[in-house]
Every structure is written in C-alpha cells, then in structure tokens.
mmCIF file of C-alpha atoms in Angstrom:
data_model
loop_
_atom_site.group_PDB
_atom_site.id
_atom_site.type_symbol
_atom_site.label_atom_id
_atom_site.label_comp_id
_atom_site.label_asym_id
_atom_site.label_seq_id
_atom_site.Cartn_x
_atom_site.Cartn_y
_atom_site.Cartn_z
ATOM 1 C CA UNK A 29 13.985 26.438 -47.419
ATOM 2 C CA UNK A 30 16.950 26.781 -45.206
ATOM 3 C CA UNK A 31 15.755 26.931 -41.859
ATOM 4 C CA UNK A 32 13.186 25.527 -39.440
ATOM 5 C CA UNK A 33 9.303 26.739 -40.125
ATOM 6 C CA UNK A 34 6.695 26.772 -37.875
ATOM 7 C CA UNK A 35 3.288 26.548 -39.627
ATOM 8 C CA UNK A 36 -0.178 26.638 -38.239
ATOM 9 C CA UNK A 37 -3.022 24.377 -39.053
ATOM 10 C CA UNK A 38 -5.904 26.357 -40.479
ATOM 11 C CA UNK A 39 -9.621 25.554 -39.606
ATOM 12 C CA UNK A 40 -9.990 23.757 -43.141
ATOM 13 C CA UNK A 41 -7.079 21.991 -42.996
ATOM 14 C CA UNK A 42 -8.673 20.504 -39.898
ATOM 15 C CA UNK A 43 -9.325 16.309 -39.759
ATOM 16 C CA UNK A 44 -6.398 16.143 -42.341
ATOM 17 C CA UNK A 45 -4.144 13.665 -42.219
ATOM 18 C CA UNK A 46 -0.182 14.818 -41.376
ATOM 19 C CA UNK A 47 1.446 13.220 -44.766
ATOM 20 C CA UNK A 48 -1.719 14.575 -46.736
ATOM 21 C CA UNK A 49 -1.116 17.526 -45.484
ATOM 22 C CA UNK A 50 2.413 17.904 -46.275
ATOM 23 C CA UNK A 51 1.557 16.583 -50.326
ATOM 24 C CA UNK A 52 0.137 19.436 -50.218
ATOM 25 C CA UNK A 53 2.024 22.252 -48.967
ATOM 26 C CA UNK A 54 5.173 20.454 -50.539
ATOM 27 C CA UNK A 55 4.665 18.254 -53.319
ATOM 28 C CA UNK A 56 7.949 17.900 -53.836
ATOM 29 C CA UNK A 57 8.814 16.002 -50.472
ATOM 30 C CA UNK A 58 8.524 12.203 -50.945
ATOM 31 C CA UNK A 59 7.029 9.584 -48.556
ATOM 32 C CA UNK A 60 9.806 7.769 -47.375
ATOM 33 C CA UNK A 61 11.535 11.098 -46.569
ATOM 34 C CA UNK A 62 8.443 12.694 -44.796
ATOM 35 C CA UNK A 63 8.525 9.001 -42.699
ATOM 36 C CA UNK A 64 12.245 9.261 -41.962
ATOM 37 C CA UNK A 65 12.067 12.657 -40.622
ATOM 38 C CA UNK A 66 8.539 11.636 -38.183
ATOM 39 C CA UNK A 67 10.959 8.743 -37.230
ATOM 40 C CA UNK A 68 14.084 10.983 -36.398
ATOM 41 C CA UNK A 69 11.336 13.153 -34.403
ATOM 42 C CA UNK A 70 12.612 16.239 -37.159
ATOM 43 C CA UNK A 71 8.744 16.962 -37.891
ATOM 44 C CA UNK A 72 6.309 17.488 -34.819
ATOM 45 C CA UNK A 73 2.892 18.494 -33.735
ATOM 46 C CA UNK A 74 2.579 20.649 -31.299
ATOM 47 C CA UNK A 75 6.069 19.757 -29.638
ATOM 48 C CA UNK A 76 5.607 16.287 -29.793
ATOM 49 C CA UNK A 77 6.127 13.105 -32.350
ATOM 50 C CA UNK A 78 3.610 12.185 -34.402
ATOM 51 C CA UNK A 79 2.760 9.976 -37.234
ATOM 52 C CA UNK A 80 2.047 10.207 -40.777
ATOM 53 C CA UNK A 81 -1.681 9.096 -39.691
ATOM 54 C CA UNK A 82 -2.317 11.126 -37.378
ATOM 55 C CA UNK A 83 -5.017 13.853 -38.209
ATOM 56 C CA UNK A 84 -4.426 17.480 -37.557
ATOM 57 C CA UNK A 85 -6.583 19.696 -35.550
ATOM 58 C CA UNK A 86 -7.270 23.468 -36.251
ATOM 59 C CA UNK A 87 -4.301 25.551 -34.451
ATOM 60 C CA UNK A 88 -2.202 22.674 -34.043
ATOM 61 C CA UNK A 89 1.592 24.055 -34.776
ATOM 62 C CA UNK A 90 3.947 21.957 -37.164
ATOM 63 C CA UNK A 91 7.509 21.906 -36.665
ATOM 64 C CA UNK A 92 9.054 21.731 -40.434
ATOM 65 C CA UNK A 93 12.962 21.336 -40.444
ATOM 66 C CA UNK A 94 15.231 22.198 -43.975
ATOM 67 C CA UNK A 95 13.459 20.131 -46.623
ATOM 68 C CA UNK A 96 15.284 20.577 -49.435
ATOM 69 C CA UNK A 97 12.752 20.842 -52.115
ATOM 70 C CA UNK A 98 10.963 23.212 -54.379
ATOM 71 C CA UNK A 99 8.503 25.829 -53.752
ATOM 72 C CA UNK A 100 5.591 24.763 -51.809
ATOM 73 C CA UNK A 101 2.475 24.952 -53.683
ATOM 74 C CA UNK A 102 1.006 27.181 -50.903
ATOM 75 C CA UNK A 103 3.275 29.800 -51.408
ATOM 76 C CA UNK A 104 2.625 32.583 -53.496
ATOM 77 C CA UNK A 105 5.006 35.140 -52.619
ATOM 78 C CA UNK A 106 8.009 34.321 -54.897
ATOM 79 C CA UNK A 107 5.603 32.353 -57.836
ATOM 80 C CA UNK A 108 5.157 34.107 -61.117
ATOM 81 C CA UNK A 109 1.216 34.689 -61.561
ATOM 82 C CA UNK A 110 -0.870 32.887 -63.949
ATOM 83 C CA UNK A 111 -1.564 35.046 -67.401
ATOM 84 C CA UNK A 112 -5.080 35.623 -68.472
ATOM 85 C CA UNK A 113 -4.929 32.977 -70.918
ATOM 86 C CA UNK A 114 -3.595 30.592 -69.355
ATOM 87 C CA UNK A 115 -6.379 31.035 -66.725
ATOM 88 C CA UNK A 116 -9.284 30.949 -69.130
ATOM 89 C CA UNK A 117 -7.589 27.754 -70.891
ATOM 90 C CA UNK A 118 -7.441 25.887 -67.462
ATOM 91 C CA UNK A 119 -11.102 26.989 -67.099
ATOM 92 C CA UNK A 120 -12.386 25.672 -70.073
ATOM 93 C CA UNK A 121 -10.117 22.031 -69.978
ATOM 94 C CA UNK A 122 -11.886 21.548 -66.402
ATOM 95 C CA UNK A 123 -15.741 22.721 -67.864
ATOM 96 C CA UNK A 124 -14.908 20.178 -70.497
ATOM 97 C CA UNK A 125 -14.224 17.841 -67.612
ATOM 98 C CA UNK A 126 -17.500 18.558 -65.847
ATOM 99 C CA UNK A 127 -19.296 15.718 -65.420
ATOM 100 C CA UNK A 128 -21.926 17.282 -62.519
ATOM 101 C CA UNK A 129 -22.068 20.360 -60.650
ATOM 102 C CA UNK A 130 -24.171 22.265 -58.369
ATOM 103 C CA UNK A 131 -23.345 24.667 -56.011
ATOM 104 C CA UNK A 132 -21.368 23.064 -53.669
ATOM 105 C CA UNK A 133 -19.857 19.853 -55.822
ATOM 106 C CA UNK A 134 -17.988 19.432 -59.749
ATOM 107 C CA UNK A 135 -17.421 15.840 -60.460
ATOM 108 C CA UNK A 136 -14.698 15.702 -63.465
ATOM 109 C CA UNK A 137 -13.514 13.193 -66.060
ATOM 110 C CA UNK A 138 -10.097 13.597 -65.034
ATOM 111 C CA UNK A 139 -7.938 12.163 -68.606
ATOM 112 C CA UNK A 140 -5.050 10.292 -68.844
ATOM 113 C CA UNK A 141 -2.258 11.502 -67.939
ATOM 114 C CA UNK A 142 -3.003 14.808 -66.103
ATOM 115 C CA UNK A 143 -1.561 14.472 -62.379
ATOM 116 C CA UNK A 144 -4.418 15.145 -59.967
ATOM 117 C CA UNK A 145 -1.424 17.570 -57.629
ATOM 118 C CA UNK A 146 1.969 18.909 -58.270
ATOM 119 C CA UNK A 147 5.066 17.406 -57.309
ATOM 120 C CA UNK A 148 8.671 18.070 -58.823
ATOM 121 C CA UNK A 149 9.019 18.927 -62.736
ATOM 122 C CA UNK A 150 5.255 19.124 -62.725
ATOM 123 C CA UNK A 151 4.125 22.650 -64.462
ATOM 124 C CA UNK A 152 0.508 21.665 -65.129
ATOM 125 C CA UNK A 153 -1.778 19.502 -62.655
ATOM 126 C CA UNK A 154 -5.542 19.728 -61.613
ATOM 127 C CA UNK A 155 -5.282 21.178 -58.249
ATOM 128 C CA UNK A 156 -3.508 24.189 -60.024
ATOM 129 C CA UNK A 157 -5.760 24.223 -62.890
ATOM 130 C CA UNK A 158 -8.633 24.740 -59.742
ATOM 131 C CA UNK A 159 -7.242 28.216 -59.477
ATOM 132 C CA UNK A 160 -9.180 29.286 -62.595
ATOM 133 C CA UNK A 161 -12.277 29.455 -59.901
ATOM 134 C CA UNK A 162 -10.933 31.002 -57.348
ATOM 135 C CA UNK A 163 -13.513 32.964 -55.282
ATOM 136 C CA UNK A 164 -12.219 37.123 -54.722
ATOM 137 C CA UNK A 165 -11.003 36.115 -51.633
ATOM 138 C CA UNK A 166 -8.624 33.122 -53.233
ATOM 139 C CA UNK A 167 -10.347 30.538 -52.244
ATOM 140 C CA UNK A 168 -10.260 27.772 -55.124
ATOM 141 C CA UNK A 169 -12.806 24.270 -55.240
ATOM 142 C CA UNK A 170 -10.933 21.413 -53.115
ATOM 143 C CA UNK A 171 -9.957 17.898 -53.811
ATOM 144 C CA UNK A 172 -11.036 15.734 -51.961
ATOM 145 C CA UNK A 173 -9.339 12.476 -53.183
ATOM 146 C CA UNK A 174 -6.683 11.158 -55.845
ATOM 147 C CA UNK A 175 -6.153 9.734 -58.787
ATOM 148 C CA UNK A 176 -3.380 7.844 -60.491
ATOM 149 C CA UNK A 177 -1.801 10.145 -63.215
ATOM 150 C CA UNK A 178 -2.378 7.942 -65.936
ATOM 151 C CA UNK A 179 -5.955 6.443 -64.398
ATOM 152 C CA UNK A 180 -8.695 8.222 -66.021
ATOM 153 C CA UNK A 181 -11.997 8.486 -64.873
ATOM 154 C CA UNK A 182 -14.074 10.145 -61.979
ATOM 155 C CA UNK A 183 -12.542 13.140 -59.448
ATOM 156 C CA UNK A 184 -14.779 14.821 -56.835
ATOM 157 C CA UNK A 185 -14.176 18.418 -56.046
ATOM 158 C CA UNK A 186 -15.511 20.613 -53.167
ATOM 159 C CA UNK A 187 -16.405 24.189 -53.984
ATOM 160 C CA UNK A 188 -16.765 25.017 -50.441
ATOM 161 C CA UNK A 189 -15.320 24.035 -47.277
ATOM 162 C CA UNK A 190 -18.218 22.747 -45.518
ATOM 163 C CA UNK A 191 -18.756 20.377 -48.257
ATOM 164 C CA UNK A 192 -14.921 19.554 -48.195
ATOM 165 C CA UNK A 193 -15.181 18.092 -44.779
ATOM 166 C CA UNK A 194 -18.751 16.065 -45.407
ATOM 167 C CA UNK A 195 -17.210 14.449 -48.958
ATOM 168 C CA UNK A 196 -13.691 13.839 -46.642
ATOM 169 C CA UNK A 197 -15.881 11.983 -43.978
ATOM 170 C CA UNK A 198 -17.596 9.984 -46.379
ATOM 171 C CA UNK A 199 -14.530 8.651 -47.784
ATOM 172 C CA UNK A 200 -12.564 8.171 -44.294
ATOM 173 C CA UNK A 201 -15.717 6.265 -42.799
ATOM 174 C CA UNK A 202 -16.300 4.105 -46.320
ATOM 175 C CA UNK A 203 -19.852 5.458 -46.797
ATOM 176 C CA UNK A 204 -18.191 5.997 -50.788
ATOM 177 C CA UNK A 205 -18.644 3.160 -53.284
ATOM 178 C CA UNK A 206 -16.785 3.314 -56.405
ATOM 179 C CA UNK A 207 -16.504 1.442 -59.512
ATOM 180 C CA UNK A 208 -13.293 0.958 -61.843
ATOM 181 C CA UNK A 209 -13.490 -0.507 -65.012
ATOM 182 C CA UNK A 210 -9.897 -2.330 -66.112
ATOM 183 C CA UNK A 211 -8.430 -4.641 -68.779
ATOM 184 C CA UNK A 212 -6.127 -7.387 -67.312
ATOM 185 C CA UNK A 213 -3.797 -9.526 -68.625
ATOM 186 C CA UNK A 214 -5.282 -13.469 -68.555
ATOM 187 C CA UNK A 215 -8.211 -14.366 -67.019
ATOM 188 C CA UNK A 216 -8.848 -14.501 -63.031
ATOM 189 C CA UNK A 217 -9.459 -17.439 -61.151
ATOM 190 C CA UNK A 218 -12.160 -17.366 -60.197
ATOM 191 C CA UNK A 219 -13.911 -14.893 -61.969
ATOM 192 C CA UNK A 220 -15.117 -13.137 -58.805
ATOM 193 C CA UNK A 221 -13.343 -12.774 -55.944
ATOM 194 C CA UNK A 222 -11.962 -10.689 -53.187
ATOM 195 C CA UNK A 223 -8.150 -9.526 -52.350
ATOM 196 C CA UNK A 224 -6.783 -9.177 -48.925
ATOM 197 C CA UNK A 225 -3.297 -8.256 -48.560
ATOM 198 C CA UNK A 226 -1.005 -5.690 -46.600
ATOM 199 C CA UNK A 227 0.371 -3.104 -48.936
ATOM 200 C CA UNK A 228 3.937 -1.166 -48.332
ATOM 201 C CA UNK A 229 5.926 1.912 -50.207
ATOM 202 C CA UNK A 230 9.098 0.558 -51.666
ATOM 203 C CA UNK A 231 11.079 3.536 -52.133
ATOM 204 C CA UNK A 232 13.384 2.646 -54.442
ATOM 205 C CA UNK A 233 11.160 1.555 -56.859
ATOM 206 C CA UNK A 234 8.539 4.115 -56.196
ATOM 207 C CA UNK A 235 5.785 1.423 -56.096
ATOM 208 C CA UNK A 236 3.638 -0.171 -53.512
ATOM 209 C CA UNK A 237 4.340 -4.137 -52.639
ATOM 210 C CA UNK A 238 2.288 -6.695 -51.114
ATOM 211 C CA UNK A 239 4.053 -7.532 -47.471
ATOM 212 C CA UNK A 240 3.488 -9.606 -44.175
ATOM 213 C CA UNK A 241 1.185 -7.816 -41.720
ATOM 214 C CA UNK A 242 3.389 -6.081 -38.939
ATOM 215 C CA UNK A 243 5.930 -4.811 -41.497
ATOM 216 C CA UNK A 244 6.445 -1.151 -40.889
ATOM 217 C CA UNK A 245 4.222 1.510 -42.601
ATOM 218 C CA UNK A 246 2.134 -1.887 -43.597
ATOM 219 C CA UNK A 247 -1.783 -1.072 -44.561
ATOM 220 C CA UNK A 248 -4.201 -3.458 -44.848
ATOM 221 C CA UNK A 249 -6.057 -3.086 -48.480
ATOM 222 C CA UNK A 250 -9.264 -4.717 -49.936
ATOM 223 C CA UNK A 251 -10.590 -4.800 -53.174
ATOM 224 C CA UNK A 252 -13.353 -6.814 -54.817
ATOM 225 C CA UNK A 253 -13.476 -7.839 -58.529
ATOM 226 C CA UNK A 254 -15.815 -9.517 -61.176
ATOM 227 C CA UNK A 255 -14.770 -10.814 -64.874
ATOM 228 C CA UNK A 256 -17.495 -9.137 -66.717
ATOM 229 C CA UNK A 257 -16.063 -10.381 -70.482
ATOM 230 C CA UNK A 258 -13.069 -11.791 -71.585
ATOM 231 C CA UNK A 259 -11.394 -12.591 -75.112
ATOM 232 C CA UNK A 260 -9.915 -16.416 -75.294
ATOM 233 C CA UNK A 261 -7.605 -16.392 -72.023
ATOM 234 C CA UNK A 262 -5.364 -13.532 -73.136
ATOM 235 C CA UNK A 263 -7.610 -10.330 -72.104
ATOM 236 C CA UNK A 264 -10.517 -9.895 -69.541
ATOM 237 C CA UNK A 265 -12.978 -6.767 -68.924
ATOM 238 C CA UNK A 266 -12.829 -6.510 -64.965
ATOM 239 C CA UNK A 267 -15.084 -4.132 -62.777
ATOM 240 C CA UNK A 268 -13.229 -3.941 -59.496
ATOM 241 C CA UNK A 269 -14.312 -2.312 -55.731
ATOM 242 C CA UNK A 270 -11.655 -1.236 -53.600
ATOM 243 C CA UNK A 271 -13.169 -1.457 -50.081
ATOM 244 C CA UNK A 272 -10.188 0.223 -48.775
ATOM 245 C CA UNK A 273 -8.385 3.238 -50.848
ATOM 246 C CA UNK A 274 -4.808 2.866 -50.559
ATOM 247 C CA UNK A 275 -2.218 4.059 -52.711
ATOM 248 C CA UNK A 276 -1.946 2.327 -56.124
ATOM 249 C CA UNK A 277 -4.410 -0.544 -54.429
ATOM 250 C CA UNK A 278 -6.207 -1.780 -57.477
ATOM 251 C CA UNK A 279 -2.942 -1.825 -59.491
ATOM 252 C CA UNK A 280 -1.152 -4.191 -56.935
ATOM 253 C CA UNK A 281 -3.994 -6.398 -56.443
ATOM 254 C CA UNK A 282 -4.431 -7.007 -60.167
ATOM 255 C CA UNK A 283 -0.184 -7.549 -60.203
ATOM 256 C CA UNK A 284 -0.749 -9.701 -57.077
ATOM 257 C CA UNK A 285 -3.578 -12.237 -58.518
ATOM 258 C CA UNK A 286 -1.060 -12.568 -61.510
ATOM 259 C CA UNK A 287 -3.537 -10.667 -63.959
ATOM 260 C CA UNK A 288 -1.920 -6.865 -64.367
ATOM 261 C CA UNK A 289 -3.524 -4.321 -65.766
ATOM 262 C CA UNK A 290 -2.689 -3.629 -69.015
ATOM 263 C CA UNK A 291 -0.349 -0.717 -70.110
ATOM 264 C CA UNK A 292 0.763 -0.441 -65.871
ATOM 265 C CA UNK A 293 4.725 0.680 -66.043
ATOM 266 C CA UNK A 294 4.641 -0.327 -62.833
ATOM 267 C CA UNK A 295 3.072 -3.025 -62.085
ATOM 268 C CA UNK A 296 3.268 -5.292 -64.743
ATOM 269 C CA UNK A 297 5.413 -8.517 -64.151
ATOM 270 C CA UNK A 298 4.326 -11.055 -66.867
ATOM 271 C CA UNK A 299 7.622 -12.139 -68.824
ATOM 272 C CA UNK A 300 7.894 -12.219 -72.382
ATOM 273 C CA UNK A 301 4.097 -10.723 -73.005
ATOM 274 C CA UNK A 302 3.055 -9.538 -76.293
ATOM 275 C CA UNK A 303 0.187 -6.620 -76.054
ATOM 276 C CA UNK A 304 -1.771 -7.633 -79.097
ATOM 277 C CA UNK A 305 -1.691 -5.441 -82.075
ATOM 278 C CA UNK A 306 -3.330 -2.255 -82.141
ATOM 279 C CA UNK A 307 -3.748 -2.094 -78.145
ATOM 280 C CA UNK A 308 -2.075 0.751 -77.041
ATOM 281 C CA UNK A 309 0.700 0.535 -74.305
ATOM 282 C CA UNK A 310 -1.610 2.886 -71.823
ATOM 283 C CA UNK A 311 -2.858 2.041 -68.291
ATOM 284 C CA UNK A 312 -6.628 0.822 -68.912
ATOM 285 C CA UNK A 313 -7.884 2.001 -65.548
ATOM 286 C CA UNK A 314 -11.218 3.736 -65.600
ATOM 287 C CA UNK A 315 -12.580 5.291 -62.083
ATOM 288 C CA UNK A 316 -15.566 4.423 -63.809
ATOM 289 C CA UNK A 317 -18.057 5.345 -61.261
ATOM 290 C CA UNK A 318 -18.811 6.827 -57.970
ATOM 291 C CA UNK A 319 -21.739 6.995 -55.317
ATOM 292 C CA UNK A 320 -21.534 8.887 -52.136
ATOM 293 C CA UNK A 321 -24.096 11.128 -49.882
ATOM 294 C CA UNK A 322 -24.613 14.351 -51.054
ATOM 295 C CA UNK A 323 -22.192 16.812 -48.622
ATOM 296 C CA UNK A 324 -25.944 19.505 -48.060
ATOM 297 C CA UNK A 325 -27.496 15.674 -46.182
ATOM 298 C CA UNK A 326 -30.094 15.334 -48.980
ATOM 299 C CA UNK A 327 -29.805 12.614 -51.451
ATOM 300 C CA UNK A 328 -26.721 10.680 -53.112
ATOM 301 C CA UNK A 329 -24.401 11.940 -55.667
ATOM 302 C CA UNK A 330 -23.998 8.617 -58.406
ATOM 303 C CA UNK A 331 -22.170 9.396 -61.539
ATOM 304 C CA UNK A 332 -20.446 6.934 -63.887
ATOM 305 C CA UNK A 333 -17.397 8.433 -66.521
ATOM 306 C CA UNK A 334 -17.041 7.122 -70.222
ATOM 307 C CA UNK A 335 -13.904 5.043 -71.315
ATOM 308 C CA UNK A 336 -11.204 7.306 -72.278
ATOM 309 C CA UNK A 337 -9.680 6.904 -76.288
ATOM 310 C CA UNK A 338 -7.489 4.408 -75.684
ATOM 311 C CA UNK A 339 -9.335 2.244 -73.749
ATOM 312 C CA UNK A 340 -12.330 2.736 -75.803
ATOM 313 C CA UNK A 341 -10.328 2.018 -78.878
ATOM 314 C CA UNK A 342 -9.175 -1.539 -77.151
ATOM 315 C CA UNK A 343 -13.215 -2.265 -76.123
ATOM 316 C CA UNK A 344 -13.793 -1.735 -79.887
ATOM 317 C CA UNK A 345 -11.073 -4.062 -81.264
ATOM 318 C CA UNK A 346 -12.254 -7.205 -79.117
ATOM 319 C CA UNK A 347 -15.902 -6.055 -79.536
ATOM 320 C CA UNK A 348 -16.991 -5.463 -76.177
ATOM 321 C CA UNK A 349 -19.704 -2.919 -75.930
ATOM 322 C CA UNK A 350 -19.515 -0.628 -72.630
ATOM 323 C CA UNK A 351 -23.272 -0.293 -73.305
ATOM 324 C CA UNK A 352 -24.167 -3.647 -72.156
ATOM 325 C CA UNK A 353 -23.190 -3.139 -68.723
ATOM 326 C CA UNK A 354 -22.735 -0.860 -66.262
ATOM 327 C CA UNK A 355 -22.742 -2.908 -62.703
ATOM 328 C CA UNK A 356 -24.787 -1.807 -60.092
ATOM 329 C CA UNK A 357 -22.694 -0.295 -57.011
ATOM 330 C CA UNK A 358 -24.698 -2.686 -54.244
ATOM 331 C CA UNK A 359 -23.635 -5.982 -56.521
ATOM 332 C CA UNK A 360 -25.893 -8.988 -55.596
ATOM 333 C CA UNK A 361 -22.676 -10.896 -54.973
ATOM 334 C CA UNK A 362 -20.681 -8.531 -52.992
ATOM 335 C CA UNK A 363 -21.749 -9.050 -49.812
ATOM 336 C CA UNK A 364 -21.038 -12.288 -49.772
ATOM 337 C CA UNK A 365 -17.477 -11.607 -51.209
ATOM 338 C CA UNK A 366 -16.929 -9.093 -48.162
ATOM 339 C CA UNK A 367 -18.097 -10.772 -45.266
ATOM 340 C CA UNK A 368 -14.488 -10.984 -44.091
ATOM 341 C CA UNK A 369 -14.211 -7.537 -44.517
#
C-alpha cells in the first residue's frame, strides 16, 4: 500500500477493538508498529487520536497511512482463489476439528501448531480455512477469540453475526470460564494459588513481560492455578484459570512463578534443564475446556477438548490418567483464591 486509505467500519465489525481490528485486515502489521503510529497520531478515528483499546462503532472512518506490509487478508481483488480441493480439504481438517455445532456455534479442537489468523509467511491458518463455509453471499463463520499457535485445545466460532457479538460480549464482560490443562517444570508453591501481575509487549523479543503497573501499554492479568499431580519435584499436571485473557497470559505466569511450561520457546528460563527422555520438546498447553452462555439466551455451551499426541504421550510416560479428573469450572476453592480479583 502506498498511499493513505480511508476505510469504513462495517455494522459487524462494530464493538471491535481498534488493534483487533487491524490483526485482521492486516496481519502482517505488528503491535508495536500499530502503537507507534496511534502515538504519532498516523492512524485515526474519525479525525481524531485514538487508542489501540478503543472499540469501533459502525460507520466510524479509519485513517490508514503507508503500512508497508502484505496483502490484507480482507482483500480479495489481487489474491489468487482457492482450488476446489484445497477447499474441500480445509473443510474436512475443520469437520475433523468439530467438537459441537448447531446452527449458530462450531467449537473446534484447534491442533498444535495451526495459527488461529494469518500474519506474514503464513499460507495456511484457521480463519482462512473458515472460507470452506462461506455462505453464497461470502460470508464465512467468525472467530471470536485466539489461540497460541502451538496451544492446542478449544476455539469458538460464530456462524452468524448475531451470535458473533453475544459470544464477543461474553468474553469482554468475563461471563466465559475456561480451563487449560499444562505440564510445568518443578512443582508450585503452593500448590494452589493465584497470579497478579501487569503484563507488557517487548518488541524485540516478541514476548510479553511481567512490568510495574503504570508502564506504558501495561495490562493487568490474572490467572488461577491448582497442582492436580506431579512426578517427584521435576514435573507437575496444572489446571490453570485465566480470569483475565491477555496475550500469552498463562505462559508468563507459569515463567513468572518460576515453573514454565514445558516445550514454551518463549518462555522458558530454567538454566541447564534436561526435558526427560521421551518428552517431546512441544508446548503442553491444552485449552482444555470452555463454558459460556449460549449466544440464542437459552442454556450454556460447556465443552472440554482431549490432550493432543504429544501431550498425551507425556501423561502416559509418568502415568497420569486424564480420566481421573476433569475439574469442575466453579472450583470449590476458587473463590476464595479470587477475592482480590
């Protein structure tokens, strides 16, 4: 893009926030860049500075100088259309997915290692893959929330707008509860126990670190967790709640207690640790399970997601049996543990 756009906020785009937005009509535009042009005033809403926050209203205008990056993933006009087969494969890899659906929600078992949205170098993510069901109009199902690329485990997806905004307010007023399954390094002390800190991007090393509140672009993140079983002090089975969903939350808290989650590129900071044999080196995050009001106002979607391979392979080798336990969302002990909340 080589000159300034002006693009208009469409009625379902409406409630969005301003850096969501941009992810997704260019994926290829990182954070700290989007934040330096809001800063420089370079991107505006309707004339006037905004903030990466700030949620967009239908018909709202937004001022887009030269970005620099690849094609947006709105654009169709210059992107080569998807062949038959490749439509009917990305079809069938999200039916094999499917974990629920009815007529206005799919709940997938997103795997390992499939990003949940493009961004640059990416050919083959989830929010493309959605096109396989688009409607004759174009319309495709919706995200409504992320995933880590290498977390496995539990995705909602609208298939219609109206139920895109009702799953989007659940999760932006915290009426969602979600369960993640994870192997850490060590043991936690305690065993249960909640984690309060303030949570920044550091650009340069692509990562989120814990900072002092006040520091800019600092949000305050919450999680909850519980040792469920361990093996000697070396490895622990750990449900954890993240009361607040920032980005990367559950993988900085686990860094931040000094217990990381196993097979995190990122986050890991233990010196000199040896995975034990036949462990693979893989992130062992599980969204293991979600609960959240059904978008039609009648009952509660609750679904839980299996272990993926390699995690199940690592339950196996310590002999921990998923089937034992599968923690009930409103946990006896949580509400003591987020009083402070």
């Amino acid at each position: 893009m080589s000159a300034i756009e002006q693009k208009q906020v469409t009625a379902d785009e409406a409630g969005m926030r301003l850096d969501r937005w941009f992810k997704v009509h260019y994926p290829g535009l990182g954070f700290g860049r989007l934040q330096k042009l809001l800063r420089t005033g370079q991107v505006r809403l309707d004339g006037k500075r905004a903030e990466s926050s700030t949620r967009i209203a239908k018909g709202q205008t937004v001022r887009i100088p030269p970005l620099g990056v690849e094609l947006p993933a709105d654009d169709k006009k210059n992107a080569r259309p998807k062949s038959t087969k490749l439509i009917e494969d990305d079809r069938k890899a999200i039916e094999d997915m499917m974990l629920f659906e009815d007529s206005q929600v799919m709940v997938l078992n997103k795997p390992a290692g499939l990003a949940v949205q493009g961004g640059s170098g990416l050919k083959r993510h989830l929010d493309g893959m959605l096109e396989a069901f688009a409607d004759k109009k174009g319309d495709k199902p919706r995200l409504v929330h992320r995933l880590d690329r290498e977390t496995s485990g539990i995705i909602l997806v609208a298939k219609t707008r109206k139920a895109a905004q009702e799953l989007t307010k659940a999760f932006r007023h915290r009426n969602t509860q979600k369960v993640y399954w994870a192997m850490l390094a060590g043991v936690p002390k305690p065993k249960q126990g909640r984690i309060s800190t303030f949570l920044a991007r550091d650009e340069e090393e692509e990562r989120m670190q814990v900072v002092r509140q006040g520091k800019d672009d600092a949000q305050h993140a919450v999680s909850l967790y519980s040792v469920f079983e361990q093996s000697a002090q070396k490895l622990s089975w750990v449900t954890m709640k993240p009361i607040t969903g920032r980005t990367h939350q559950l993988r900085a808290h686990a860094a931040h207690i000094g217990n990381p989650i196993i097979g995190d590129d990122k986050y890991f900071n233990i010196e000199n640790w040896e995975l034990p044999g036949g462990i693979q080196n893989r992130l062992h995050l599980l969204a293991r399970r979600i609960r959240i009001p059904h978008p039609s106002g009648h009952g509660v979607i609750d679904v839980s997601a299996p272990l993926p391979p390699h995690m199940q392979q690592t339950w196996n080798l310590l002999g921990f049996d998923a089937t034992e336990y599968d923690p009930d969302v409103d946990d006896p002990n949580e509400e003591e543990l987020n009083k402070k909340r």
